[in-house]
Coordinates of C-alpha atoms and ligand atoms in Angstrom, one line a residue:
X1 CA 0.0 0.0 0.0
X2 CA 1.5 3.3 -1.1
X3 CA 0.4 6.8 -1.8
X4 CA 0.1 8.2 -5.3
X5 CA -0.5 11.7 -6.5
X6 CA -0.6 13.2 -10.0
X7 CA -1.2 16.8 -11.0
X8 CA -1.9 18.7 -14.1
X9 CA -3.0 22.4 -14.0
X10 CA -2.0 26.0 -13.4
X11 CA -0.5 25.7 -10.0
X12 CA 3.1 24.8 -9.2
X13 CA 3.0 21.0 -9.6
X14 CA 5.9 20.5 -7.1
X15 CA 4.0 22.2 -4.3
X16 CA 0.7 20.4 -4.9
X17 CA 2.4 17.0 -5.2
X18 CA 4.5 17.5 -2.0
X19 CA 1.5 18.6 -0.1
X20 CA -0.4 15.6 -1.4
X21 CA 2.4 13.2 -0.4
X22 CA 2.5 14.7 3.2
X23 CA -1.2 13.9 3.5
X24 CA -0.7 10.4 2.2
X25 CA 2.2 9.7 4.4
X26 CA 0.1 7.5 6.6
X27 CA -0.1 5.0 3.7
X28 CA 3.6 4.5 3.6
X29 CA 6.6 6.4 4.6
X30 CA 9.9 4.5 3.8
X31 CA 10.8 6.5 0.7
X32 CA 9.3 8.9 -1.7
X33 CA 9.8 10.5 -5.1
X34 CA 8.5 13.0 -7.7
X35 CA 8.7 13.3 -11.5
X36 CA 8.1 16.8 -12.9
X37 CA 7.6 17.6 -16.6
X38 CA 9.8 20.5 -17.5
X39 CA 7.7 23.5 -18.7
X40 CA 7.6 24.6 -22.3
X41 CA 8.8 28.1 -21.7
X42 CA 12.0 26.7 -20.1
X43 CA 12.9 24.8 -23.2
X44 CA 15.6 25.4 -25.6
X45 CA 15.0 25.8 -29.3
X46 CA 15.1 22.1 -29.8
X47 CA 11.7 21.9 -28.1
X48 CA 12.6 18.8 -26.2
X49 CA 10.7 18.0 -23.1
X50 CA 12.3 16.1 -20.2
X51 CA 11.4 14.7 -16.9
X52 CA 13.1 15.6 -13.7
X53 CA 13.0 12.7 -11.2
X54 CA 14.0 13.2 -7.6
X55 CA 13.8 10.5 -4.9
X56 CA 14.7 10.3 -1.2
X57 CA 14.8 7.5 1.4
X58 CA 12.8 8.2 4.6
X59 CA 9.8 10.4 5.2
X60 CA 8.4 13.0 2.7
X61 CA 10.4 15.6 4.7
X62 CA 13.6 14.1 3.3
X63 CA 12.3 14.6 -0.3
X64 CA 11.2 18.1 0.5
X65 CA 14.6 19.0 1.7
X66 CA 16.2 17.7 -1.5
X67 CA 13.7 19.6 -3.6
X68 CA 14.3 22.8 -1.8
X69 CA 17.8 22.8 -3.3
X70 CA 16.6 22.7 -6.8
X71 CA 13.2 24.2 -7.4
X72 CA 11.8 23.4 -10.7
X73 CA 8.9 25.2 -12.2
X74 CA 6.4 22.7 -13.6
X75 CA 2.7 22.2 -14.0
X76 CA 2.6 18.5 -14.7
X77 CA 3.9 15.8 -12.5
X78 CA 3.5 12.6 -10.5
X79 CA 4.7 11.6 -7.0
X80 CA 4.7 8.6 -4.7
X81 CA 5.3 7.7 -1.1
X82 CA 6.3 4.1 -0.6
X83 CA 5.4 1.3 1.6
X84 CA 7.8 -1.4 0.3
X85 CA 6.4 -4.7 -0.9
X86 CA 9.3 -5.8 -3.2
X87 CA 12.8 -4.7 -2.4
X88 CA 14.1 -2.7 0.6
X89 CA 13.5 1.0 1.0
X90 CA 16.2 2.7 -1.1
X91 CA 16.4 5.5 -3.8
X92 CA 16.6 2.9 -6.5
X93 CA 13.5 1.1 -5.3
X94 CA 11.6 4.4 -4.7
X95 CA 9.1 5.6 -7.3
X96 CA 8.7 7.1 -9.9
X97 CA 10.3 4.4 -12.0
X98 CA 11.6 5.1 -15.5
X99 CA 12.4 2.9 -18.4
X100 CA 16.0 2.7 -19.6
X101 CA 15.1 4.5 -22.8
X102 CA 13.8 7.6 -21.0
X103 CA 10.4 7.5 -22.5
X104 CA 8.2 7.3 -19.4
X105 CA 8.0 7.7 -15.7
X106 CA 5.4 5.8 -13.6
X107 CA 4.1 5.5 -10.0
X108 CA 2.4 2.4 -8.9
X109 CA 0.4 1.1 -5.9
X110 CA -0.3 -2.6 -5.7
X111 CA 1.5 -5.8 -6.7
X112 CA 2.4 -7.0 -10.2
X113 CA 2.1 -10.8 -9.8
X114 CA 3.8 -11.7 -13.1
X115 CA 6.6 -9.2 -12.8
X116 CA 9.3 -11.9 -12.9
X117 CA 8.1 -13.2 -16.3
X118 CA 7.7 -9.7 -17.7
X119 CA 11.2 -8.8 -16.4
X120 CA 12.8 -11.8 -18.0
X121 CA 11.1 -11.1 -21.3
X122 CA 12.3 -7.5 -21.2
X123 CA 15.8 -8.4 -20.2
X124 CA 16.0 -10.7 -23.2
X125 CA 15.0 -7.7 -25.3
X126 CA 18.1 -5.9 -23.9
X127 CA 16.6 -3.8 -21.1
X128 CA 18.5 -3.1 -18.0
X129 CA 16.6 -3.0 -14.7
X130 CA 17.9 -0.9 -11.8
X131 CA 15.5 -1.7 -9.0
X132 CA 14.4 -4.8 -7.1
X133 CA 10.7 -3.8 -7.4
X134 CA 7.9 -5.3 -9.3
X135 CA 6.8 -1.8 -10.4
X136 CA 9.8 -1.1 -12.6
X137 CA 8.5 -3.6 -15.2
X138 CA 5.5 -1.3 -15.9
X139 CA 7.9 1.5 -16.9
X140 CA 10.1 -0.8 -18.9
X141 CA 7.2 -2.4 -20.7
X142 CA 5.7 1.0 -21.7
X143 CA 9.1 2.3 -22.7
X144 CA 9.8 -0.8 -24.8
X145 CA 6.6 -0.3 -26.8
X146 CA 7.2 3.4 -27.2
X147 CA 10.1 2.7 -29.6
X148 CA 7.4 2.1 -32.2
X149 CA 4.2 3.3 -30.7
X150 CA 2.7 6.4 -29.1
X151 CA 2.6 6.9 -25.3
X152 CA -1.2 6.1 -25.3
X153 CA -0.9 3.0 -27.4
X154 CA 2.1 1.7 -25.3
X155 CA 0.3 2.4 -22.0
X156 CA -2.9 0.6 -22.9
X157 CA -1.0 -2.4 -24.5
X158 CA 1.0 -2.7 -21.3
X159 CA -2.2 -2.8 -19.1
X160 CA -3.1 -6.0 -21.0
X161 CA 0.1 -7.7 -19.9
X162 CA -0.1 -6.9 -16.2
X163 CA -1.5 -9.3 -13.7
X164 CA -2.1 -8.5 -10.0
X165 CA -3.4 -5.3 -8.5
X166 CA -2.5 -1.8 -9.5
X167 CA -3.2 1.8 -9.6
X168 CA -0.7 3.2 -12.0
X169 CA -0.1 6.8 -13.2
X170 CA 2.3 7.6 -16.0
X171 CA 3.8 10.7 -17.8
X172 CA 6.0 10.8 -20.9
X173 CA 8.1 13.6 -22.3
X174 CA 7.2 12.4 -25.8
X175 CA 3.6 13.4 -25.1
X176 CA 4.2 16.0 -22.4
X177 CA 0.8 17.5 -21.8
X178 CA -0.8 14.3 -20.8
X179 CA -1.2 12.0 -17.7
X180 CA -2.4 8.4 -18.2
X181 CA -3.7 6.4 -15.3
X182 CA -5.4 3.1 -14.7
X183 CA -7.0 1.2 -11.8
X184 CA -7.2 -2.5 -11.3
X185 CA -8.1 -3.5 -7.7
X186 CA -6.1 -0.6 -6.1
X187 CA -7.9 2.6 -5.4
X188 CA -7.6 5.8 -7.5
X189 CA -9.7 9.0 -7.3
X190 CA -9.7 12.0 -9.5
X191 CA -10.1 15.5 -8.0
X192 CA -11.7 18.0 -10.5
X193 CA -10.7 21.6 -9.7
X194 CA -10.9 24.8 -11.8
X195 CA -8.7 24.0 -14.8
X196 CA -6.7 21.6 -12.7
X197 CA -6.9 17.8 -12.0
X198 CA -5.4 15.8 -9.2
X199 CA -5.2 12.1 -9.2
X200 CA -4.6 10.3 -5.9
X201 CA -4.8 7.0 -4.2
X202 CA -7.3 8.5 -1.8
X203 CA -9.1 11.7 -1.2
X204 CA -6.9 12.9 1.7
X205 CA -4.3 14.1 -0.9
X206 CA -6.8 16.3 -2.7
X207 CA -9.3 17.7 -0.2
X208 CA -7.2 20.8 0.2
X209 CA -7.7 21.7 -3.4
X210 CA -11.2 20.5 -4.4
X211 CA -14.2 18.8 -3.0
X212 CA -15.3 17.6 -6.4
X213 CA -14.2 14.0 -7.2
X214 CA -14.7 11.2 -9.7
X215 CA -14.0 7.8 -8.3
X216 CA -12.1 5.8 -10.9
X217 CA -13.7 2.3 -11.2
X218 CA -12.0 -1.0 -11.4
X219 CA -10.8 -1.8 -14.9
X220 CA -11.0 1.8 -15.8
X221 CA -8.4 4.2 -17.1
X222 CA -8.3 8.0 -17.2
X223 CA -6.6 10.4 -19.6
X224 CA -5.8 13.9 -18.3
X225 CA -4.8 17.0 -20.2
X226 CA -4.8 20.6 -19.0
X227 CA -8.1 21.0 -20.9
X228 CA -10.0 18.1 -19.3
X229 CA -10.3 14.4 -18.5
X230 CA -11.7 11.4 -20.2
X231 CA -12.6 8.1 -18.6
X232 CA -11.4 5.2 -20.8
X233 CA -11.8 1.4 -21.0
X234 CA -8.6 -0.7 -20.9
X235 CA -8.9 -0.8 -24.7
X236 CA -8.7 3.0 -24.7
X237 CA -12.3 3.6 -25.7
X238 CA -14.0 6.6 -24.3
X239 CA -16.6 5.8 -21.6
X240 CA -19.7 7.9 -20.9
X241 CA -19.8 10.8 -18.5
X242 CA -19.7 10.0 -14.7
X243 CA -21.4 12.0 -12.0
X244 CA -18.9 14.3 -10.2
X245 CA -19.4 13.7 -6.5
X246 CA -19.0 16.3 -3.7
X247 CA -16.9 15.3 -0.7
X248 CA -18.1 16.1 2.8
X249 CA -15.0 15.1 4.6
X250 CA -12.4 17.2 6.4
X251 CA -8.8 16.4 5.6
X252 CA -8.4 14.5 8.9
X253 CA -11.5 12.5 8.2
X254 CA -10.3 11.9 4.7
X255 CA -7.1 10.2 5.9
X256 CA -9.3 7.8 7.9
X257 CA -11.5 7.5 4.8
X258 CA -14.5 8.7 6.8
X259 CA -13.9 6.3 9.8
X260 CA -13.8 7.9 13.2
X261 CA -10.4 6.2 14.0
X262 CA -7.6 4.4 12.2
X263 CA -8.4 1.3 14.3
X264 CA -11.9 1.1 12.9
X265 CA -10.7 1.8 9.4
X266 CA -8.1 -1.0 9.8
X267 CA -10.7 -3.4 11.1
X268 CA -12.8 -2.7 8.1
X269 CA -9.9 -2.9 5.7
X270 CA -9.3 -6.6 6.6
X271 CA -11.1 -8.2 3.7
X272 CA -8.9 -6.1 1.3
X273 CA -5.7 -6.5 3.3
X274 CA -6.0 -10.3 3.6
X275 CA -6.7 -10.5 -0.1
X276 CA -3.3 -8.7 -0.5
X277 CA -1.7 -11.2 1.9
X278 CA -2.8 -14.2 -0.1
X279 CA -2.4 -12.6 -3.6
X280 CA -0.3 -14.7 -6.0
X281 CA 0.5 -17.2 -3.3
X282 CA -2.3 -19.8 -3.7
X283 CA -1.8 -22.5 -6.3
X284 CA -5.2 -24.1 -6.0
X285 CA -4.8 -26.9 -8.6
X286 CA -1.6 -28.2 -7.0
X287 CA -3.0 -27.8 -3.5
X288 CA 0.2 -25.8 -2.8
X289 CA 1.4 -22.4 -1.8
X290 CA 4.0 -20.2 -3.5
X291 CA 6.1 -18.4 -0.9
X292 CA 8.9 -16.6 -2.8
X293 CA 10.6 -15.5 0.4
X294 CA 11.2 -19.2 1.4
X295 CA 12.6 -20.4 -1.9
X296 CA 16.2 -20.2 -0.7
X297 CA 15.5 -22.4 2.3
X298 CA 13.0 -24.8 0.8
X299 CA 15.3 -27.9 1.1
X300 CA 16.3 -27.0 4.7
X301 CA 12.6 -26.7 5.7
X302 CA 12.0 -30.3 4.4
X303 CA 14.2 -31.6 7.2
X304 CA 12.9 -29.5 10.0
X305 CA 11.4 -31.5 12.9
X306 CA 10.8 -28.7 15.4
X307 CA 9.7 -25.1 15.1
X308 CA 9.9 -22.4 17.7
X309 CA 7.5 -19.5 17.1
X310 CA 8.6 -16.3 18.8
X311 CA 6.8 -12.9 19.2
X312 CA 5.4 -10.4 21.7
X313 CA 1.9 -9.1 22.3
X314 CA -0.5 -9.7 19.5
X315 CA 2.2 -11.5 17.4
X316 CA 2.5 -14.0 20.2
X317 CA -1.2 -14.7 20.1
X318 CA -0.9 -15.3 16.4
X319 CA 2.0 -17.7 17.2
X320 CA -0.2 -19.8 19.5
X321 CA -2.7 -20.2 16.7
X322 CA 0.2 -21.2 14.4
X323 CA 1.2 -23.9 16.9
X324 CA -2.3 -25.6 16.6
X325 CA -2.3 -25.3 12.9
X326 CA 1.2 -26.6 12.2
X327 CA 1.1 -29.4 14.7
X328 CA -2.3 -30.6 13.4
X329 CA -1.8 -30.3 9.7
X330 CA 2.0 -30.3 9.1
X331 CA 2.9 -32.8 11.9
X332 CA 5.8 -30.8 13.1
X333 CA 6.3 -30.2 16.8
X334 CA 5.9 -26.5 17.7
X335 CA 6.8 -24.4 20.8
X336 CA 5.7 -20.9 21.3
X337 CA 7.9 -18.4 23.2
X338 CA 7.6 -14.8 24.3
X339 CA 10.6 -13.1 22.7
X340 CA 11.7 -11.6 26.0
X341 CA 11.8 -15.1 27.6
X342 CA 13.3 -16.9 24.6
X343 CA 16.3 -14.6 24.4
X344 CA 17.4 -15.5 28.0
X345 CA 16.3 -19.2 28.0
X346 CA 18.5 -22.2 27.6
X347 CA 16.6 -23.5 24.6
X348 CA 17.3 -26.9 23.2
X349 CA 17.8 -26.1 19.5
X350 CA 19.5 -28.2 17.0
X351 CA 20.1 -28.3 13.2
X352 CA 16.6 -29.6 12.6
X353 CA 14.9 -26.7 14.4
X354 CA 13.6 -23.5 12.7
X355 CA 13.0 -20.4 14.7
X356 CA 10.2 -18.4 13.2
X357 CA 9.7 -14.9 14.6
X358 CA 6.5 -12.9 14.1
X359 CA 6.6 -9.1 14.2
X360 CA 4.3 -6.6 12.5
X361 CA 6.9 -3.8 12.7
X362 CA 10.0 -6.0 12.3
X363 CA 11.7 -3.7 14.9
X364 CA 10.6 -5.1 18.3
X365 CA 13.8 -5.2 20.3
X366 CA 13.2 -8.5 22.1
X367 CA 12.1 -10.2 18.9
X368 CA 15.2 -9.0 17.1
X369 CA 17.4 -10.1 20.0
X370 CA 15.8 -13.6 19.7
X371 CA 16.7 -13.7 16.0
X372 CA 20.3 -12.8 16.8
X373 CA 20.4 -15.4 19.6
X374 CA 19.0 -18.2 17.4
X375 CA 21.5 -17.3 14.6
X376 CA 24.4 -17.4 17.1
X377 CA 23.3 -21.0 17.8
X378 CA 23.4 -21.8 14.1
X379 CA 19.7 -22.3 13.8
X380 CA 17.6 -21.5 10.7
X381 CA 15.7 -18.2 11.3
X382 CA 12.6 -17.1 9.4
X383 CA 10.5 -13.9 9.8
X384 CA 6.8 -13.2 9.3
X385 CA 7.0 -9.4 9.1
X386 CA 4.7 -6.7 7.7
X387 CA 7.3 -3.9 7.2
X388 CA 9.5 -4.7 4.2
X389 CA 13.2 -3.9 4.8
X390 CA 12.8 -3.7 8.6
X391 CA 15.6 -5.0 10.7
X392 CA 14.1 -8.4 11.4
X393 CA 13.3 -8.8 7.8
X394 CA 16.9 -8.1 6.9
X395 CA 18.5 -10.2 9.6
X396 CA 16.4 -13.4 9.3
X397 CA 17.6 -16.1 6.8
X398 CA 14.4 -15.9 4.9
X399 CA 10.8 -15.0 5.5
X400 CA 7.2 -14.2 4.4
X401 CA 5.8 -10.7 4.3
X402 CA 2.3 -10.0 5.5
X403 CA 1.6 -7.4 2.7
X404 CA -1.2 -6.0 4.9
X405 CA -0.2 -2.3 4.4
X406 CA 0.8 0.1 7.2
X407 CA -1.0 -0.3 10.5
X408 CA -1.4 3.1 12.2
X409 CA -3.5 2.4 15.3
X410 CA -1.5 1.1 18.2
X411 CA -4.0 -1.7 18.7
X412 CA -3.1 -4.3 16.1
X413 CA -5.9 -5.7 14.0
X414 CA -5.2 -6.4 10.4
X415 CA -1.6 -7.3 11.2
X416 CA -2.9 -10.1 13.4
X417 CA -5.3 -11.5 10.9
X418 CA -2.7 -11.3 8.1
X419 CA -0.2 -13.1 10.4
X420 CA -2.8 -15.9 10.7
X421 CA -3.3 -16.1 6.9
X422 CA 0.5 -16.3 6.5
X423 CA 0.6 -19.1 9.2
X424 CA -2.2 -21.0 7.4
X425 CA -0.4 -20.7 4.1
X426 CA 2.9 -21.8 5.8
X427 CA 1.0 -24.8 7.3
X428 CA -0.1 -25.9 3.9
X429 CA 3.4 -25.3 2.5
X430 CA 5.1 -27.4 5.2
X431 CA 2.2 -30.0 5.3
X432 CA 2.5 -30.6 1.5
X433 CA 6.2 -31.1 1.9
X434 CA 5.3 -33.9 4.3
X435 CA 2.2 -36.1 4.6
X436 CA -0.7 -33.7 3.6
X437 CA -2.7 -34.9 0.7
X438 CA -3.5 -32.9 -2.4
X439 CA -7.2 -33.0 -1.5
X440 CA -6.5 -31.6 2.0
X441 CA -4.2 -28.9 0.6
X442 CA -6.9 -27.8 -1.9
X443 CA -9.6 -27.9 0.8
X444 CA -7.7 -25.6 3.1
X445 CA -6.7 -23.2 0.3
X446 CA -10.2 -23.0 -1.1
X447 CA -11.5 -22.2 2.3
X448 CA -8.8 -19.5 2.9
X449 CA -10.0 -17.8 -0.3
X450 CA -13.5 -17.5 1.1
X451 CA -12.4 -15.7 4.2
X452 CA -12.4 -12.0 2.9
X453 CA -16.0 -12.5 1.9
X454 CA -16.9 -14.1 5.3
X455 CA -15.1 -11.3 7.2
X456 CA -17.1 -8.8 5.2
X457 CA -20.3 -10.4 6.3
X458 CA -19.3 -10.0 9.9
X459 CA -18.4 -6.4 9.3
X460 CA -21.8 -5.8 7.8
X461 CA -23.2 -6.8 11.2
X462 CA -21.1 -4.2 13.1
X463 CA -24.2 -2.4 14.4
X464 CA -25.3 -5.5 16.4
X465 CA -21.8 -5.9 17.8
X466 CA -21.8 -2.2 18.8
X467 CA -25.1 -2.6 20.6
X468 CA -23.9 -5.6 22.7
X469 CA -20.5 -3.8 23.4
X470 CA -22.2 -0.7 24.7
X471 CA -24.2 -2.8 27.2
X472 CA -20.9 -3.9 28.7
X473 CA -18.9 -0.7 28.6
X474 CA -19.4 0.2 32.2
X475 CA -18.0 -3.0 33.7
X476 CA -14.5 -2.9 35.2
X477 CA -13.4 -6.5 34.6
X478 CA -14.0 -9.2 32.0
X479 CA -12.9 -12.7 31.1
X480 CA -12.4 -13.9 27.5
X481 CA -12.6 -17.7 27.2
X482 CA -11.9 -20.1 24.4
X483 CA -10.5 -23.6 23.8
X484 CA -8.0 -25.0 21.3
X485 CA -7.8 -22.7 18.2
X486 CA -9.8 -20.1 19.9
X487 CA -7.9 -20.0 23.2
X488 CA -5.3 -17.7 21.6
X489 CA -8.2 -15.6 20.2
X490 CA -9.4 -15.2 23.8
X491 CA -6.0 -13.9 24.8
X492 CA -6.0 -11.5 21.8
X493 CA -9.5 -10.3 22.7
X494 CA -8.4 -9.6 26.2
X495 CA -5.3 -7.6 25.0
X496 CA -7.5 -5.6 22.7
X497 CA -10.0 -4.7 25.4
X498 CA -7.4 -3.7 28.1
X499 CA -5.1 -1.7 25.8
X500 CA -7.8 0.6 24.4
X501 CA -10.5 0.7 27.1
X502 CA -8.4 0.2 30.2
X503 CA -10.9 -2.4 31.5
X504 CA -9.2 -5.2 33.3
X505 CA -9.5 -8.2 31.0
X506 CA -8.0 -11.7 31.1
X507 CA -7.9 -14.3 28.4
X508 CA -8.2 -17.9 29.5
X509 CA -8.4 -21.4 28.2
X510 CA -12.0 -22.3 29.1
X511 CA -10.9 -25.5 30.9
X512 CA -8.8 -23.4 33.3
X513 CA -11.8 -21.5 34.7
X514 CA -12.5 -23.9 37.5
X515 CA -8.9 -24.0 38.6
X516 CA -8.9 -20.6 40.2
X517 CA -10.4 -17.8 38.0
X518 CA -14.0 -18.8 38.7
X519 CA -13.5 -17.4 42.2
X520 CA -13.8 -13.9 40.6
X521 CA -17.2 -14.4 39.1
X522 CA -20.2 -12.5 40.4
X523 CA -22.9 -10.4 38.7
X524 CA -20.3 -7.6 38.1
X525 CA -17.8 -9.8 36.3
X526 CA -19.0 -10.8 32.8
X527 CA -17.4 -13.5 30.6
X528 CA -17.1 -13.5 26.9
X529 CA -17.1 -17.1 25.5
X530 CA -15.8 -18.3 22.2
X531 CA -18.2 -21.2 21.8
X532 CA -18.0 -22.1 18.1
X533 CA -19.3 -25.2 16.6
X534 CA -16.0 -27.0 16.5
X535 CA -14.4 -30.1 18.0
X536 CA -14.5 -28.7 21.5
X537 CA -18.0 -27.2 21.4
X538 CA -19.5 -29.3 24.2
X539 CA -16.6 -28.5 26.5
X540 CA -17.2 -24.8 26.0
X541 CA -20.9 -25.3 26.9
X542 CA -19.8 -26.6 30.3
X543 CA -17.8 -23.4 31.0
X544 CA -20.8 -21.3 30.3
X545 CA -22.9 -23.3 32.7
X546 CA -20.3 -22.9 35.4
X547 CA -20.3 -19.1 35.1
X548 CA -24.1 -18.9 34.9
X549 CA -24.4 -20.9 38.1
X550 CA -22.4 -18.1 39.9
X551 CA -24.6 -15.3 38.5
X552 CA -22.0 -14.1 36.0
X553 CA -23.2 -12.4 32.9
X554 CA -22.3 -14.2 29.7
X555 CA -21.8 -13.2 26.1
X556 CA -21.0 -15.9 23.5
X557 CA -19.6 -15.9 20.0
X558 CA -21.2 -18.8 18.1
X559 CA -21.3 -20.3 14.7
X560 CA -24.2 -19.2 12.5
X561 CA -27.2 -21.5 13.0
X562 CA -26.2 -22.4 16.7
X563 CA -29.3 -23.2 18.8
X564 CA -28.0 -24.5 22.1
X565 CA -25.5 -21.8 23.4
X566 CA -27.6 -19.0 21.9
X567 CA -30.4 -19.9 24.3
X568 CA -28.1 -20.1 27.4
X569 CA -26.3 -16.7 27.3
X570 CA -27.3 -13.1 27.9
X571 CA -26.0 -11.9 24.6
X572 CA -24.9 -13.7 21.5
X573 CA -22.9 -12.8 18.4
X574 CA -22.3 -14.9 15.3
X575 CA -19.7 -15.7 12.7
X576 CA -20.0 -17.8 9.5
X577 CA -18.8 -21.4 9.5
X578 CA -15.3 -22.2 8.3
X579 CA -12.7 -24.9 8.8
X580 CA -11.8 -25.2 12.5
X581 CA -8.1 -24.2 11.9
X582 CA -9.3 -21.0 10.2
X583 CA -11.9 -20.0 12.8
X584 CA -9.5 -17.5 14.6
X585 CA -9.4 -15.4 11.4
X586 CA -13.1 -14.9 11.7
X587 CA -13.7 -15.1 15.5
X588 CA -11.3 -12.3 16.3
X589 CA -13.2 -9.7 14.2
X590 CA -16.2 -9.4 16.5
X591 CA -13.7 -9.1 19.4
X592 CA -11.8 -6.3 17.7
X593 CA -15.1 -4.4 17.2
X594 CA -16.4 -5.2 20.7
X595 CA -13.3 -3.6 22.2
X596 CA -13.4 -0.7 19.8
X597 CA -17.0 0.2 20.6
X598 CA -16.5 -0.1 24.3
X599 CA -13.4 2.2 24.1
X600 CA -15.3 4.8 22.0
X601 CA -18.3 4.6 24.3
X602 CA -15.9 5.5 27.1
X603 CA -14.6 8.4 25.0
X604 CA -11.0 7.2 25.0
X605 CA -8.2 8.0 22.5
X606 CA -8.6 4.7 20.7
X607 CA -5.7 5.1 18.2
X608 CA -3.2 6.2 20.8
X609 CA -3.9 4.5 24.1
X610 CA -2.1 5.7 27.2
X611 CA 1.2 4.2 28.1
X612 CA 1.6 2.2 24.9
X613 CA 3.7 2.4 21.8
X614 CA 3.2 0.9 18.4
X615 CA 6.6 -0.5 18.2
X616 CA 8.7 -1.3 21.3
X617 CA 12.3 -0.9 20.2
X618 CA 13.8 -1.0 23.7
X619 CA 14.1 -4.0 26.0
Ligands
G6P1 C1 3.7 -3.5 21.0 C2 2.4 -3.2 20.4 C3 1.5 -4.4 20.1 C4 2.3 -5.4 19.3 C5 3.7 -5.7 20.0 C6 4.6 -6.5 19.0 O1 3.5 -4.0 22.3 O2 1.7 -2.2 21.2 O3 0.4 -4.1 19.4 O4 1.6 -6.6 19.2 O5 4.4 -4.5 20.2 O6 4.9 -5.8 18.0 P1 5.5 -6.3 16.6 O7 5.7 -5.1 15.7 O8 6.7 -7.0 16.9 O9 4.4 -7.2 16.0

């Protein structure tokens, strides 16, 4: 997920683009860049147009500093702030990308799944690539075609070759008064001002300049000139007029896309984020998974007999789900460790052990120390990390990126579910290297593909969850209880509630209730049960009865169609049915919303809870 801006109009393009980038910085902030079309009046007699491309690693501030040294008057340009997906943050990998013939510059948001094939083809045709990104192929592909074709023809022919997800914006000095852009699965919006047009990955970049917008649809392109815009099909045919909409968002609301908080936005982003996590990785026919980041260690992984999963906070809860998944379906023994414990423990690791660390940020000090400790012992280390190029991603031997996009709210939501998707994919990968049948591989993968749609159906029911949450917002303590796959979800639910609402919450394995915690139960101490229709359903029912007998209030999360538990508890919430190993990816969603609505009912600063930091880079 990156930020894109394009400008054509009477204002100074550099200023508008930089301002737009600053507003989009929440979408990605590891590097940025700008391409400006040199104005006609600055040209020599030869009438040659050229593009000035300037890039910088780090926040948009760094690019601004560089630009302040060479101000370039221009009225057409494109810009980008990057959240790396392929290749570490560096100037070479930053956008805009250019082709080696100097025909074109592009900015891209999304993932080009077939970039390796396209790159090989273009290399054979003599092109030299300078970056490690998937995006550069778009520029090289357009440039290659522009040797014999116009900018427009080359752009539209290139779209036909791209697979994956993209919003792409391009400019060319050969056709200097034009911007071409296209959208396939990644957002793109056009701001329509007075004799000026701004293209952006979301409205926050343009609300300063105009409140009139046209949402570019999927499979749609747009052609901009100083005189106007035209919506096109991917075959470059003009489409009919589209209604211009009027925005009612302030710029702060725009960043959150209309949601009251980043946390809520990130919860609602999950269907999209998880689609990105699985994109290009599922080989359904083979019942197999393609994990490019593991290709260098594939053979080593075949011989692994033990895995240690290491993480902190939410990442540790995900690890616990991973333990159930990998042990049950890949048949490898798994241990889960807190990173801060693992680093000081005498662990029995050997050459057949892999240490897999999970970290959204890739910078958590204890988790990083665990990687270093495991490497010192000569053990294979892998990372499941969201931030590309982060320290953990760089120091582990190999790994898998979450591709969930930046997470801004301190309380982790989409990072957690994307970690679970990665763990499920890894389970199939390891399982298929061992005893897992083709049929089982296919079954799990097919079900994984349905999850974004099922999550969406839970989100569509958010109002009901809000109503239940608000009933419980005044209590001062709460238990979250689950068994087997949903025991770690109970832990994660309790973390969510305490970190943003400051209500004392404990996550428990339901079976543990009677061994001490039940002493707490009375009418002022509610319990939230995960009582799904899985292999431990009956055992969960027993726990509910124990609490009810002590006058404790009960809420249950059940599988759609449940009759028994629904009748027993005070309040009930539902999720759709899925494979037992995948239930945590659905069951955590109502818990995220439950905590969110309680915290907002209590008027708390949901995105920045007291005493907490997004990334803990000290021991
Ligand atoms: C902090 C955050 C948590 C997060 C944990 C691990 O405590 O507040 O939300 O789960 O760090 O972070 P990581 O970036 O390593 O996943």
